[in-house]
Amino acid sequence: VTCTRCSTGYLGVDGKSCSEGCSGDTRGACTEVVEESTSAKILSCECVCRPTFYNSSGTCTPCTDSCAVCKDSTSTGCQQCSPGKILSFSIASSESADCVSQCSVGSECAECGITIDGSRYCTRCKDSAMYPFNGVCFAGAQEDPYCTSKANGVCTTCSSGAFLMNGGCYTTEHYPGSTICDKQSGGKCTTTKEGYGISADEKLLECDPTCLACTAPGPGRCTRCPSDKLLKRASGAATGSCVDPNACVDGYHADGDACLACATPGCKTCGHASFCTECAGELFVSLDGQSCLGEYSGDKVVGEVSSGVRRCWCERGFYSHGPRVSRVNPPPRSCVKTGTSQACSTPVTGSPSSPQSV
């Protein structure tokens, strides 16, 4: 974990941030430890080599050219290339060889269909016997450990050791698959990394910057948001936009980590999806809170404005009466005179001298 300062709730070493004291080709890295005397969680910090360097006997030494991240103790074991370059893998060893030029349509690749972190990757090979493995055309063996079914230069089914994406097989252990997929199962990515999604037809989706996961690029297609945001969705929709909690207003209400639309047409504020507490414009909230009315109507029903909210109320001496058997299409509520046989035995709470609402 790269740290620029200690997380909330943690103590820094000697009160310093995790990056203090690191200079040159080093950066701060954090390790969680528990202090024995107080049982407090402390982020113990140490200086490690920056991504483009590796530790050679205690000295940070540059990786080979075009390598963005290389393994410790070697300059050639590249784990991620700089933009414009991609890793060349050996399926036999599952280890990277070196950084090669990014995809271009030519002798091996027919389509360079995806770009990840500034580098193009192959999505269809020219030779029908080949397929993209980690974005590079590979001539699979008769019993390929990753692609179990291929045709026309693409893989159509990957084994459980990889996941299918844009016609190729990728692994979560190696870049670029490791930056896209967090968990894989049955040849598919089941959980994507933050900022990415994979469509139903196994195509890579780069989410809107506000999303953690999505079903398609662009706004309004988020399926998961950061913890400080709400997923704002229209009624019945599976996707939406990530918004601040204070933006969940005007026809929407907060429900857990979601911002859901009020079900009542014309409703401005609702306690839950089907119960309206304030209608938009000149509309009145009905007695049961289930609808917004252009004008109040009904026996003994009056319309009044209270605290800026237009509501239907019962005349003085009457109260709203009627069962709420369901939140979905409940029977309309009516006004019943107090003290009659039709009234509930329990009086409605409120001042008897003022109109009463539900």
mmCIF file of N, CA and C in Angstrom, residues 41-88:
data_model
loop_
_atom_site.group_PDB
_atom_site.id
_atom_site.type_symbol
_atom_site.label_atom_id
_atom_site.label_comp_id
_atom_site.label_asym_id
_atom_site.label_seq_id
_atom_site.Cartn_x
_atom_site.Cartn_y
_atom_site.Cartn_z
ATOM 1 N N LYS A 41 -3.929 0.246 16.889
ATOM 2 C CA LYS A 41 -3.467 -0.056 15.535
ATOM 3 C C LYS A 41 -2.540 1.059 15.057
ATOM 4 N N ILE A 42 -1.380 0.679 14.600
ATOM 5 C CA ILE A 42 -0.401 1.652 14.130
ATOM 6 C C ILE A 42 0.039 1.274 12.726
ATOM 7 N N LEU A 43 0.156 2.272 11.872
ATOM 8 C CA LEU A 43 0.698 2.035 10.540
ATOM 9 C C LEU A 43 2.199 2.237 10.602
ATOM 10 N N SER A 44 2.919 1.143 10.630
ATOM 11 C CA SER A 44 4.374 1.208 10.632
ATOM 12 C C SER A 44 4.843 1.492 9.214
ATOM 13 N N CYS A 45 5.673 2.500 9.053
ATOM 14 C CA CYS A 45 6.058 2.941 7.716
ATOM 15 C C CYS A 45 7.520 2.633 7.426
ATOM 16 N N GLU A 46 7.787 2.305 6.179
ATOM 17 C CA GLU A 46 9.156 2.079 5.734
ATOM 18 C C GLU A 46 9.316 2.646 4.332
ATOM 19 N N CYS A 47 10.536 2.895 3.953
ATOM 20 C CA CYS A 47 10.818 3.431 2.625
ATOM 21 C C CYS A 47 11.133 2.278 1.678
ATOM 22 N N VAL A 48 10.444 2.238 0.564
ATOM 23 C CA VAL A 48 10.674 1.203 -0.449
ATOM 24 C C VAL A 48 10.937 1.889 -1.785
ATOM 25 N N CYS A 49 11.410 1.115 -2.756
ATOM 26 C CA CYS A 49 11.718 1.684 -4.071
ATOM 27 C C CYS A 49 10.442 2.075 -4.805
ATOM 28 N N ARG A 50 10.535 3.127 -5.572
ATOM 29 C CA ARG A 50 9.414 3.554 -6.392
ATOM 30 C C ARG A 50 9.140 2.507 -7.473
ATOM 31 N N PRO A 51 7.913 2.524 -8.079
ATOM 32 C CA PRO A 51 7.539 1.479 -9.036
ATOM 33 C C PRO A 51 8.516 1.276 -10.194
ATOM 34 N N THR A 52 9.161 2.332 -10.686
ATOM 35 C CA THR A 52 10.069 2.180 -11.830
ATOM 36 C C THR A 52 11.485 1.795 -11.408
ATOM 37 N N PHE A 53 11.653 1.431 -10.117
ATOM 38 C CA PHE A 53 12.953 1.000 -9.597
ATOM 39 C C PHE A 53 12.786 -0.341 -8.891
ATOM 40 N N TYR A 54 13.884 -1.050 -8.699
ATOM 41 C CA TYR A 54 13.857 -2.290 -7.939
ATOM 42 C C TYR A 54 14.992 -2.271 -6.926
ATOM 43 N N ASN A 55 14.835 -3.069 -5.882
ATOM 44 C CA ASN A 55 15.805 -3.098 -4.792
ATOM 45 C C ASN A 55 16.952 -4.041 -5.141
ATOM 46 N N SER A 56 18.115 -3.482 -5.343
ATOM 47 C CA SER A 56 19.303 -4.273 -5.651
ATOM 48 C C SER A 56 20.300 -4.101 -4.516
ATOM 49 N N SER A 57 20.282 -5.058 -3.589
ATOM 50 C CA SER A 57 21.186 -5.030 -2.428
ATOM 51 C C SER A 57 21.084 -3.728 -1.655
ATOM 52 N N GLY A 58 19.837 -3.269 -1.453
ATOM 53 C CA GLY A 58 19.615 -2.069 -0.674
ATOM 54 C C GLY A 58 19.677 -0.781 -1.457
ATOM 55 N N THR A 59 19.920 -0.864 -2.754
ATOM 56 C CA THR A 59 19.976 0.329 -3.596
ATOM 57 C C THR A 59 18.847 0.283 -4.618
ATOM 58 N N CYS A 60 18.133 1.389 -4.774
ATOM 59 C CA CYS A 60 17.060 1.452 -5.762
ATOM 60 C C CYS A 60 17.671 1.655 -7.144
ATOM 61 N N THR A 61 17.491 0.664 -7.994
ATOM 62 C CA THR A 61 18.074 0.664 -9.332
ATOM 63 C C THR A 61 16.965 0.735 -10.370
ATOM 64 N N PRO A 62 17.127 1.535 -11.429
ATOM 65 C CA PRO A 62 16.061 1.678 -12.430
ATOM 66 C C PRO A 62 15.738 0.364 -13.132
ATOM 67 N N CYS A 63 14.443 0.156 -13.416
ATOM 68 C CA CYS A 63 14.022 -0.970 -14.244
ATOM 69 C C CYS A 63 14.461 -0.704 -15.681
ATOM 70 N N THR A 64 14.289 -1.691 -16.535
ATOM 71 C CA THR A 64 14.621 -1.498 -17.942
ATOM 72 C C THR A 64 13.709 -0.448 -18.555
ATOM 73 N N ASP A 65 14.133 0.110 -19.666
ATOM 74 C CA ASP A 65 13.336 1.116 -20.359
ATOM 75 C C ASP A 65 11.945 0.571 -20.673
ATOM 76 N N SER A 66 10.956 1.424 -20.567
ATOM 77 C CA SER A 66 9.545 1.148 -20.874
ATOM 78 C C SER A 66 8.856 0.281 -19.824
ATOM 79 N N CYS A 67 9.546 -0.088 -18.754
ATOM 80 C CA CYS A 67 8.922 -0.875 -17.688
ATOM 81 C C CYS A 67 8.450 0.067 -16.581
ATOM 82 N N ALA A 68 7.154 0.034 -16.288
ATOM 83 C CA ALA A 68 6.600 0.916 -15.266
ATOM 84 C C ALA A 68 6.712 0.317 -13.874
ATOM 85 N N VAL A 69 6.585 -1.011 -13.774
ATOM 86 C CA VAL A 69 6.708 -1.709 -12.496
ATOM 87 C C VAL A 69 7.499 -2.985 -12.730
ATOM 88 N N CYS A 70 8.626 -3.156 -12.020
ATOM 89 C CA CYS A 70 9.410 -4.387 -12.172
ATOM 90 C C CYS A 70 9.546 -5.079 -10.832
ATOM 91 N N LYS A 71 9.854 -6.369 -10.879
ATOM 92 C CA LYS A 71 9.959 -7.170 -9.668
ATOM 93 C C LYS A 71 11.206 -6.805 -8.873
ATOM 94 N N ASP A 72 11.129 -7.058 -7.586
ATOM 95 C CA ASP A 72 12.320 -6.865 -6.760
ATOM 96 C C ASP A 72 13.435 -7.799 -7.222
ATOM 97 N N SER A 73 14.644 -7.333 -7.092
ATOM 98 C CA SER A 73 15.862 -8.118 -7.367
ATOM 99 C C SER A 73 16.116 -8.381 -8.840
ATOM 100 N N THR A 74 15.357 -7.785 -9.739
ATOM 101 C CA THR A 74 15.631 -7.989 -11.163
ATOM 102 C C THR A 74 15.163 -6.794 -11.965
ATOM 103 N N SER A 75 15.919 -6.462 -12.991
ATOM 104 C CA SER A 75 15.537 -5.341 -13.848
ATOM 105 C C SER A 75 14.720 -5.802 -15.037
ATOM 106 N N THR A 76 14.648 -7.114 -15.281
ATOM 107 C CA THR A 76 13.972 -7.618 -16.481
ATOM 108 C C THR A 76 12.604 -8.220 -16.192
ATOM 109 N N GLY A 77 12.311 -8.524 -14.925
ATOM 110 C CA GLY A 77 11.011 -9.116 -14.601
ATOM 111 C C GLY A 77 9.940 -8.059 -14.521
ATOM 112 N N CYS A 78 9.496 -7.563 -15.653
ATOM 113 C CA CYS A 78 8.539 -6.452 -15.676
ATOM 114 C C CYS A 78 7.133 -6.945 -15.357
ATOM 115 N N GLN A 79 6.423 -6.175 -14.550
ATOM 116 C CA GLN A 79 5.052 -6.507 -14.184
ATOM 117 C C GLN A 79 4.042 -5.588 -14.853
ATOM 118 N N GLN A 80 4.470 -4.426 -15.264
ATOM 119 C CA GLN A 80 3.597 -3.483 -15.967
ATOM 120 C C GLN A 80 4.453 -2.561 -16.802
ATOM 121 N N CYS A 81 4.014 -2.322 -18.048
ATOM 122 C CA CYS A 81 4.789 -1.480 -18.963
ATOM 123 C C CYS A 81 4.271 -0.050 -18.967
ATOM 124 N N SER A 82 5.084 0.834 -19.485
ATOM 125 C CA SER A 82 4.693 2.225 -19.643
ATOM 126 C C SER A 82 3.662 2.335 -20.764
ATOM 127 N N PRO A 83 2.864 3.416 -20.808
ATOM 128 C CA PRO A 83 1.892 3.599 -21.886
ATOM 129 C C PRO A 83 2.538 3.464 -23.263
ATOM 130 N N GLY A 84 1.847 2.764 -24.157
ATOM 131 C CA GLY A 84 2.376 2.524 -25.493
ATOM 132 C C GLY A 84 3.102 1.205 -25.617
ATOM 133 N N LYS A 85 3.355 0.535 -24.480
ATOM 134 C CA LYS A 85 4.006 -0.772 -24.460
ATOM 135 C C LYS A 85 3.102 -1.764 -23.729
ATOM 136 N N ILE A 86 3.245 -3.061 -24.067
ATOM 137 C CA ILE A 86 2.480 -4.099 -23.391
ATOM 138 C C ILE A 86 3.391 -5.274 -23.063
ATOM 139 N N LEU A 87 2.975 -6.084 -22.095
ATOM 140 C CA LEU A 87 3.767 -7.234 -21.681
ATOM 141 C C LEU A 87 3.615 -8.390 -22.659
ATOM 142 N N SER A 88 4.705 -9.092 -22.888
ATOM 143 C CA SER A 88 4.696 -10.305 -23.699
ATOM 144 C C SER A 88 4.855 -11.486 -22.757
#
